[in-house]
């Protein structure tokens, strides 16, 4: 998987540094599921990288926020791949400290915000990404204060993606597209635009 077309050799070197840090701090911070440690590249890195092509282009003074990023998936991967607008939102102080160390050691352009997503007050949120934060309804309700008419949501969703979409439609109207995940046959990548309250 390291030879994936997603990454240049230069990026692979940075990703290997990141993986080394993950393994170093895993026991202390419980960053990822124990059962996925032996398959970090496919389960976490490639899984995160697959959304890069779905991202809109970066805009001046706009930012991409990774909600509940945890160990840095997908935000750290997107930053290593070249995005310069990534903000990593993580409420855990210890995980946020880990993310800051990754940022420093890998020398990537990103910012780490040690707050709950509900407490973040920033303007011009262009993109919201999330991999394992919450069901769709809760995620949208938690981020609605950041969402504008131009905000795009790109979310990793599991086998309940259809149910989550139908539930969210009861409170919000939006346009969406679903894309097959390349790492999990039951999972989908959900891309949402034009989201607003009401139907």
PDB file of C-alpha atoms in Angstrom:
ATOM      1  CA  UNK A   1       0.000   0.000   0.000  1.00  0.00           C
ATOM      2  CA  UNK A   2       2.940   2.360   0.493  1.00  0.00           C
ATOM      3  CA  UNK A   3       3.439   2.436  -3.260  1.00  0.00           C
ATOM      4  CA  UNK A   4      -0.085   3.742  -3.744  1.00  0.00           C
ATOM      5  CA  UNK A   5      -0.527   6.258  -6.544  1.00  0.00           C
ATOM      6  CA  UNK A   6      -1.805   8.667  -3.902  1.00  0.00           C
ATOM      7  CA  UNK A   7       1.692   9.431  -2.609  1.00  0.00           C
ATOM      8  CA  UNK A   8       5.053  10.515  -3.968  1.00  0.00           C
ATOM      9  CA  UNK A   9       8.181   9.079  -2.367  1.00  0.00           C
ATOM     10  CA  UNK A  10       8.622  12.334  -0.466  1.00  0.00           C
ATOM     11  CA  UNK A  11       5.121  12.028   1.004  1.00  0.00           C
ATOM     12  CA  UNK A  12       5.688   8.382   1.902  1.00  0.00           C
ATOM     13  CA  UNK A  13       8.712   9.394   3.996  1.00  0.00           C
ATOM     14  CA  UNK A  14       6.554  11.898   5.922  1.00  0.00           C
ATOM     15  CA  UNK A  15       3.796   9.332   6.354  1.00  0.00           C
ATOM     16  CA  UNK A  16       6.293   6.815   7.719  1.00  0.00           C
ATOM     17  CA  UNK A  17       7.365   9.391  10.323  1.00  0.00           C
ATOM     18  CA  UNK A  18       3.706   9.836  11.218  1.00  0.00           C
ATOM     19  CA  UNK A  19       3.175   6.082  11.541  1.00  0.00           C
ATOM     20  CA  UNK A  20       6.237   5.822  13.791  1.00  0.00           C
ATOM     21  CA  UNK A  21       4.760   8.507  16.065  1.00  0.00           C
ATOM     22  CA  UNK A  22       1.402   6.732  16.099  1.00  0.00           C
ATOM     23  CA  UNK A  23       3.010   3.502  17.217  1.00  0.00           C
ATOM     24  CA  UNK A  24       5.148   5.317  19.779  1.00  0.00           C
ATOM     25  CA  UNK A  25       2.189   6.977  21.497  1.00  0.00           C
ATOM     26  CA  UNK A  26      -0.505   4.355  20.864  1.00  0.00           C
ATOM     27  CA  UNK A  27      -0.242   2.648  24.249  1.00  0.00           C
ATOM     28  CA  UNK A  28      -0.215   5.940  26.133  1.00  0.00           C
ATOM     29  CA  UNK A  29      -2.960   7.786  24.253  1.00  0.00           C
ATOM     30  CA  UNK A  30      -5.050   4.981  22.658  1.00  0.00           C
ATOM     31  CA  UNK A  31      -4.988   6.792  19.315  1.00  0.00           C
ATOM     32  CA  UNK A  32      -6.411   4.056  17.075  1.00  0.00           C
ATOM     33  CA  UNK A  33      -8.168   0.731  17.542  1.00  0.00           C
ATOM     34  CA  UNK A  34      -5.791  -2.022  18.613  1.00  0.00           C
ATOM     35  CA  UNK A  35      -7.037  -4.343  15.883  1.00  0.00           C
ATOM     36  CA  UNK A  36      -6.031  -1.836  13.178  1.00  0.00           C
ATOM     37  CA  UNK A  37      -2.416  -1.275  14.242  1.00  0.00           C
ATOM     38  CA  UNK A  38      -1.079  -4.004  11.951  1.00  0.00           C
ATOM     39  CA  UNK A  39      -2.965  -2.519   8.997  1.00  0.00           C
ATOM     40  CA  UNK A  40      -2.447   1.225   9.500  1.00  0.00           C
ATOM     41  CA  UNK A  41      -1.687   1.994   5.859  1.00  0.00           C
ATOM     42  CA  UNK A  42      -4.896   0.625   4.365  1.00  0.00           C
ATOM     43  CA  UNK A  43      -7.253   1.008   7.321  1.00  0.00           C
ATOM     44  CA  UNK A  44      -6.321   4.597   8.158  1.00  0.00           C
ATOM     45  CA  UNK A  45      -3.954   6.266   5.688  1.00  0.00           C
ATOM     46  CA  UNK A  46      -5.380   5.111   2.352  1.00  0.00           C
ATOM     47  CA  UNK A  47      -8.881   5.359   3.782  1.00  0.00           C
ATOM     48  CA  UNK A  48      -8.220   9.017   4.615  1.00  0.00           C
ATOM     49  CA  UNK A  49      -6.382   9.809   1.381  1.00  0.00           C
ATOM     50  CA  UNK A  50      -9.231   8.677  -0.861  1.00  0.00           C
ATOM     51  CA  UNK A  51     -11.254  11.840  -0.132  1.00  0.00           C
ATOM     52  CA  UNK A  52      -8.517  14.194  -1.381  1.00  0.00           C
ATOM     53  CA  UNK A  53      -9.837  14.171  -4.948  1.00  0.00           C
ATOM     54  CA  UNK A  54     -13.311  15.152  -3.726  1.00  0.00           C
ATOM     55  CA  UNK A  55     -12.140  18.314  -1.980  1.00  0.00           C
ATOM     56  CA  UNK A  56     -12.904  21.687  -3.551  1.00  0.00           C
ATOM     57  CA  UNK A  57      -9.921  23.881  -4.362  1.00  0.00           C
ATOM     58  CA  UNK A  58      -8.451  25.915  -1.539  1.00  0.00           C
ATOM     59  CA  UNK A  59      -9.706  29.486  -1.284  1.00  0.00           C
ATOM     60  CA  UNK A  60      -7.961  32.484   0.216  1.00  0.00           C
ATOM     61  CA  UNK A  61      -8.963  33.086   3.862  1.00  0.00           C
ATOM     62  CA  UNK A  62     -11.032  29.883   3.903  1.00  0.00           C
ATOM     63  CA  UNK A  63     -10.263  26.786   5.954  1.00  0.00           C
ATOM     64  CA  UNK A  64     -10.923  23.047   6.084  1.00  0.00           C
ATOM     65  CA  UNK A  65     -11.776  21.635   9.502  1.00  0.00           C
ATOM     66  CA  UNK A  66     -11.430  17.999  10.571  1.00  0.00           C
ATOM     67  CA  UNK A  67     -14.032  17.434  13.285  1.00  0.00           C
ATOM     68  CA  UNK A  68     -12.989  15.104  16.105  1.00  0.00           C
ATOM     69  CA  UNK A  69      -9.797  14.221  14.304  1.00  0.00           C
ATOM     70  CA  UNK A  70      -8.421  12.005  17.091  1.00  0.00           C
ATOM     71  CA  UNK A  71      -5.131  10.614  15.808  1.00  0.00           C
ATOM     72  CA  UNK A  72      -5.299  12.936  12.793  1.00  0.00           C
ATOM     73  CA  UNK A  73      -7.446  11.053  10.306  1.00  0.00           C
ATOM     74  CA  UNK A  74      -8.178  12.324   7.750  1.00  0.00           C
ATOM     75  CA  UNK A  75      -6.795  15.829   8.424  1.00  0.00           C
ATOM     76  CA  UNK A  76      -3.108  15.024   8.891  1.00  0.00           C
ATOM     77  CA  UNK A  77      -3.137  12.902   5.742  1.00  0.00           C
ATOM     78  CA  UNK A  78      -4.741  15.697   3.713  1.00  0.00           C
ATOM     79  CA  UNK A  79      -2.137  18.154   5.012  1.00  0.00           C
ATOM     80  CA  UNK A  80       0.729  15.815   4.138  1.00  0.00           C
ATOM     81  CA  UNK A  81      -0.786  15.412   0.664  1.00  0.00           C
ATOM     82  CA  UNK A  82      -0.583  19.151   0.177  1.00  0.00           C
ATOM     83  CA  UNK A  83      -3.592  20.961   1.651  1.00  0.00           C
ATOM     84  CA  UNK A  84      -2.495  24.126   3.423  1.00  0.00           C
ATOM     85  CA  UNK A  85      -5.860  25.077   4.923  1.00  0.00           C
ATOM     86  CA  UNK A  86      -6.358  22.217   7.404  1.00  0.00           C
ATOM     87  CA  UNK A  87      -7.518  22.826  10.982  1.00  0.00           C
ATOM     88  CA  UNK A  88      -7.552  19.823  13.303  1.00  0.00           C
ATOM     89  CA  UNK A  89     -10.304  19.969  15.937  1.00  0.00           C
ATOM     90  CA  UNK A  90      -9.732  17.665  18.912  1.00  0.00           C
ATOM     91  CA  UNK A  91     -11.189  18.128  22.404  1.00  0.00           C
ATOM     92  CA  UNK A  92      -8.745  15.739  24.125  1.00  0.00           C
ATOM     93  CA  UNK A  93      -5.717  17.648  25.418  1.00  0.00           C
ATOM     94  CA  UNK A  94      -3.411  14.646  25.113  1.00  0.00           C
ATOM     95  CA  UNK A  95      -4.454  13.850  21.552  1.00  0.00           C
ATOM     96  CA  UNK A  96      -4.138  17.523  20.623  1.00  0.00           C
ATOM     97  CA  UNK A  97      -0.596  17.486  22.046  1.00  0.00           C
ATOM     98  CA  UNK A  98       0.160  14.430  19.905  1.00  0.00           C
ATOM     99  CA  UNK A  99      -1.162  16.212  16.809  1.00  0.00           C
ATOM    100  CA  UNK A 100       1.025  19.220  17.557  1.00  0.00           C
ATOM    101  CA  UNK A 101       4.081  16.963  17.742  1.00  0.00           C
ATOM    102  CA  UNK A 102       3.170  15.380  14.399  1.00  0.00           C
ATOM    103  CA  UNK A 103       2.808  18.851  12.909  1.00  0.00           C
ATOM    104  CA  UNK A 104       6.234  19.897  14.185  1.00  0.00           C
ATOM    105  CA  UNK A 105       8.140  16.727  13.310  1.00  0.00           C
ATOM    106  CA  UNK A 106       6.568  16.316   9.856  1.00  0.00           C
ATOM    107  CA  UNK A 107       6.757  20.077   9.248  1.00  0.00           C
ATOM    108  CA  UNK A 108       3.260  20.311   7.803  1.00  0.00           C
ATOM    109  CA  UNK A 109       1.110  23.396   7.480  1.00  0.00           C
ATOM    110  CA  UNK A 110      -1.908  22.873   9.709  1.00  0.00           C
ATOM    111  CA  UNK A 111      -3.363  24.210  12.938  1.00  0.00           C
ATOM    112  CA  UNK A 112      -4.440  22.243  16.006  1.00  0.00           C
ATOM    113  CA  UNK A 113      -7.478  23.477  17.939  1.00  0.00           C
ATOM    114  CA  UNK A 114      -7.946  21.896  21.375  1.00  0.00           C
ATOM    115  CA  UNK A 115     -11.676  22.605  21.731  1.00  0.00           C
ATOM    116  CA  UNK A 116     -15.060  21.029  21.252  1.00  0.00           C
ATOM    117  CA  UNK A 117     -16.360  21.735  17.763  1.00  0.00           C
ATOM    118  CA  UNK A 118     -19.353  23.532  19.273  1.00  0.00           C
ATOM    119  CA  UNK A 119     -17.000  26.052  20.907  1.00  0.00           C
ATOM    120  CA  UNK A 120     -15.088  26.992  17.767  1.00  0.00           C
ATOM    121  CA  UNK A 121     -15.954  30.383  16.331  1.00  0.00           C
ATOM    122  CA  UNK A 122     -14.247  30.884  13.000  1.00  0.00           C
ATOM    123  CA  UNK A 123     -15.534  32.430   9.806  1.00  0.00           C
ATOM    124  CA  UNK A 124     -15.150  31.184   6.238  1.00  0.00           C
ATOM    125  CA  UNK A 125     -15.301  27.433   6.776  1.00  0.00           C
ATOM    126  CA  UNK A 126     -15.000  26.036   3.264  1.00  0.00           C
ATOM    127  CA  UNK A 127     -14.842  22.321   4.014  1.00  0.00           C
ATOM    128  CA  UNK A 128     -15.821  20.053   6.898  1.00  0.00           C
ATOM    129  CA  UNK A 129     -14.389  16.540   7.005  1.00  0.00           C
ATOM    130  CA  UNK A 130     -14.926  13.834   9.572  1.00  0.00           C
ATOM    131  CA  UNK A 131     -14.139  10.167   9.752  1.00  0.00           C
ATOM    132  CA  UNK A 132     -15.476   8.809  13.032  1.00  0.00           C
ATOM    133  CA  UNK A 133     -17.050  11.676  14.954  1.00  0.00           C
ATOM    134  CA  UNK A 134     -20.776  10.976  15.111  1.00  0.00           C
ATOM    135  CA  UNK A 135     -23.895  10.130  13.108  1.00  0.00           C
ATOM    136  CA  UNK A 136     -24.708  12.639  10.367  1.00  0.00           C
ATOM    137  CA  UNK A 137     -27.535  14.400  12.226  1.00  0.00           C
ATOM    138  CA  UNK A 138     -25.376  15.104  15.280  1.00  0.00           C
ATOM    139  CA  UNK A 139     -22.429  16.195  13.144  1.00  0.00           C
ATOM    140  CA  UNK A 140     -24.491  18.721  11.205  1.00  0.00           C
ATOM    141  CA  UNK A 141     -26.128  20.062  14.369  1.00  0.00           C
ATOM    142  CA  UNK A 142     -22.689  20.423  15.995  1.00  0.00           C
ATOM    143  CA  UNK A 143     -21.216  22.304  13.023  1.00  0.00           C
ATOM    144  CA  UNK A 144     -24.172  24.331  11.760  1.00  0.00           C
ATOM    145  CA  UNK A 145     -22.675  27.529  13.215  1.00  0.00           C
ATOM    146  CA  UNK A 146     -19.685  27.055  10.871  1.00  0.00           C
ATOM    147  CA  UNK A 147     -21.664  26.188   7.760  1.00  0.00           C
ATOM    148  CA  UNK A 148     -22.414  28.722   5.032  1.00  0.00           C
ATOM    149  CA  UNK A 149     -24.051  28.301   1.629  1.00  0.00           C
ATOM    150  CA  UNK A 150     -20.654  27.441   0.118  1.00  0.00           C
ATOM    151  CA  UNK A 151     -19.478  24.940   2.755  1.00  0.00           C
ATOM    152  CA  UNK A 152     -18.852  21.385   1.554  1.00  0.00           C
ATOM    153  CA  UNK A 153     -19.018  18.382   3.892  1.00  0.00           C
ATOM    154  CA  UNK A 154     -17.028  15.257   2.992  1.00  0.00           C
ATOM    155  CA  UNK A 155     -17.614  12.441   5.432  1.00  0.00           C
ATOM    156  CA  UNK A 156     -16.604   8.817   5.863  1.00  0.00           C
ATOM    157  CA  UNK A 157     -19.721   6.769   6.557  1.00  0.00           C
ATOM    158  CA  UNK A 158     -20.277   3.121   7.402  1.00  0.00           C
ATOM    159  CA  UNK A 159     -22.982   0.645   6.458  1.00  0.00           C
ATOM    160  CA  UNK A 160     -25.730   2.760   8.067  1.00  0.00           C
ATOM    161  CA  UNK A 161     -25.129   5.669   5.685  1.00  0.00           C
ATOM    162  CA  UNK A 162     -28.603   5.442   4.135  1.00  0.00           C
ATOM    163  CA  UNK A 163     -30.340   5.557   7.509  1.00  0.00           C
ATOM    164  CA  UNK A 164     -28.189   8.492   8.617  1.00  0.00           C
ATOM    165  CA  UNK A 165     -29.032  10.456   5.475  1.00  0.00           C
ATOM    166  CA  UNK A 166     -32.770   9.849   5.876  1.00  0.00           C
ATOM    167  CA  UNK A 167     -32.617  10.883   9.531  1.00  0.00           C
ATOM    168  CA  UNK A 168     -30.759  14.108   8.715  1.00  0.00           C
ATOM    169  CA  UNK A 169     -33.292  14.940   5.997  1.00  0.00           C
ATOM    170  CA  UNK A 170     -35.962  15.288   8.693  1.00  0.00           C
ATOM    171  CA  UNK A 171     -34.277  18.464   9.934  1.00  0.00           C
ATOM    172  CA  UNK A 172     -32.035  19.671   7.110  1.00  0.00           C
ATOM    173  CA  UNK A 173     -32.224  20.017   3.349  1.00  0.00           C
ATOM    174  CA  UNK A 174     -29.096  19.317   1.316  1.00  0.00           C
ATOM    175  CA  UNK A 175     -27.660  17.975  -1.905  1.00  0.00           C
ATOM    176  CA  UNK A 176     -25.511  14.862  -1.619  1.00  0.00           C
ATOM    177  CA  UNK A 177     -23.461  12.339  -3.557  1.00  0.00           C
ATOM    178  CA  UNK A 178     -22.255   8.938  -2.401  1.00  0.00           C
ATOM    179  CA  UNK A 179     -18.963   7.362  -3.479  1.00  0.00           C
ATOM    180  CA  UNK A 180     -17.792   3.804  -2.871  1.00  0.00           C
ATOM    181  CA  UNK A 181     -15.007   3.457  -0.337  1.00  0.00           C
ATOM    182  CA  UNK A 182     -11.896   1.762  -1.711  1.00  0.00           C
ATOM    183  CA  UNK A 183     -11.061   0.251   1.687  1.00  0.00           C
ATOM    184  CA  UNK A 184     -14.439  -1.067   2.852  1.00  0.00           C
ATOM    185  CA  UNK A 185     -17.179  -2.491   0.644  1.00  0.00           C
ATOM    186  CA  UNK A 186     -19.913  -1.482   3.092  1.00  0.00           C
ATOM    187  CA  UNK A 187     -18.655   2.070   3.615  1.00  0.00           C
ATOM    188  CA  UNK A 188     -19.292   5.185   1.553  1.00  0.00           C
ATOM    189  CA  UNK A 189     -17.859   8.665   1.202  1.00  0.00           C
ATOM    190  CA  UNK A 190     -20.666  11.191   1.574  1.00  0.00           C
ATOM    191  CA  UNK A 191     -20.269  14.607  -0.078  1.00  0.00           C
ATOM    192  CA  UNK A 192     -22.836  17.211   0.964  1.00  0.00           C
ATOM    193  CA  UNK A 193     -23.468  20.713  -0.393  1.00  0.00           C
ATOM    194  CA  UNK A 194     -26.210  23.352  -0.138  1.00  0.00           C
ATOM    195  CA  UNK A 195     -27.100  22.418   3.423  1.00  0.00           C
ATOM    196  CA  UNK A 196     -29.633  24.469   5.347  1.00  0.00           C
ATOM    197  CA  UNK A 197     -32.159  24.096   8.133  1.00  0.00           C
ATOM    198  CA  UNK A 198     -35.672  23.144   7.148  1.00  0.00           C
ATOM    199  CA  UNK A 199     -37.152  21.125   4.325  1.00  0.00           C
TER     200      UNK A 199
END
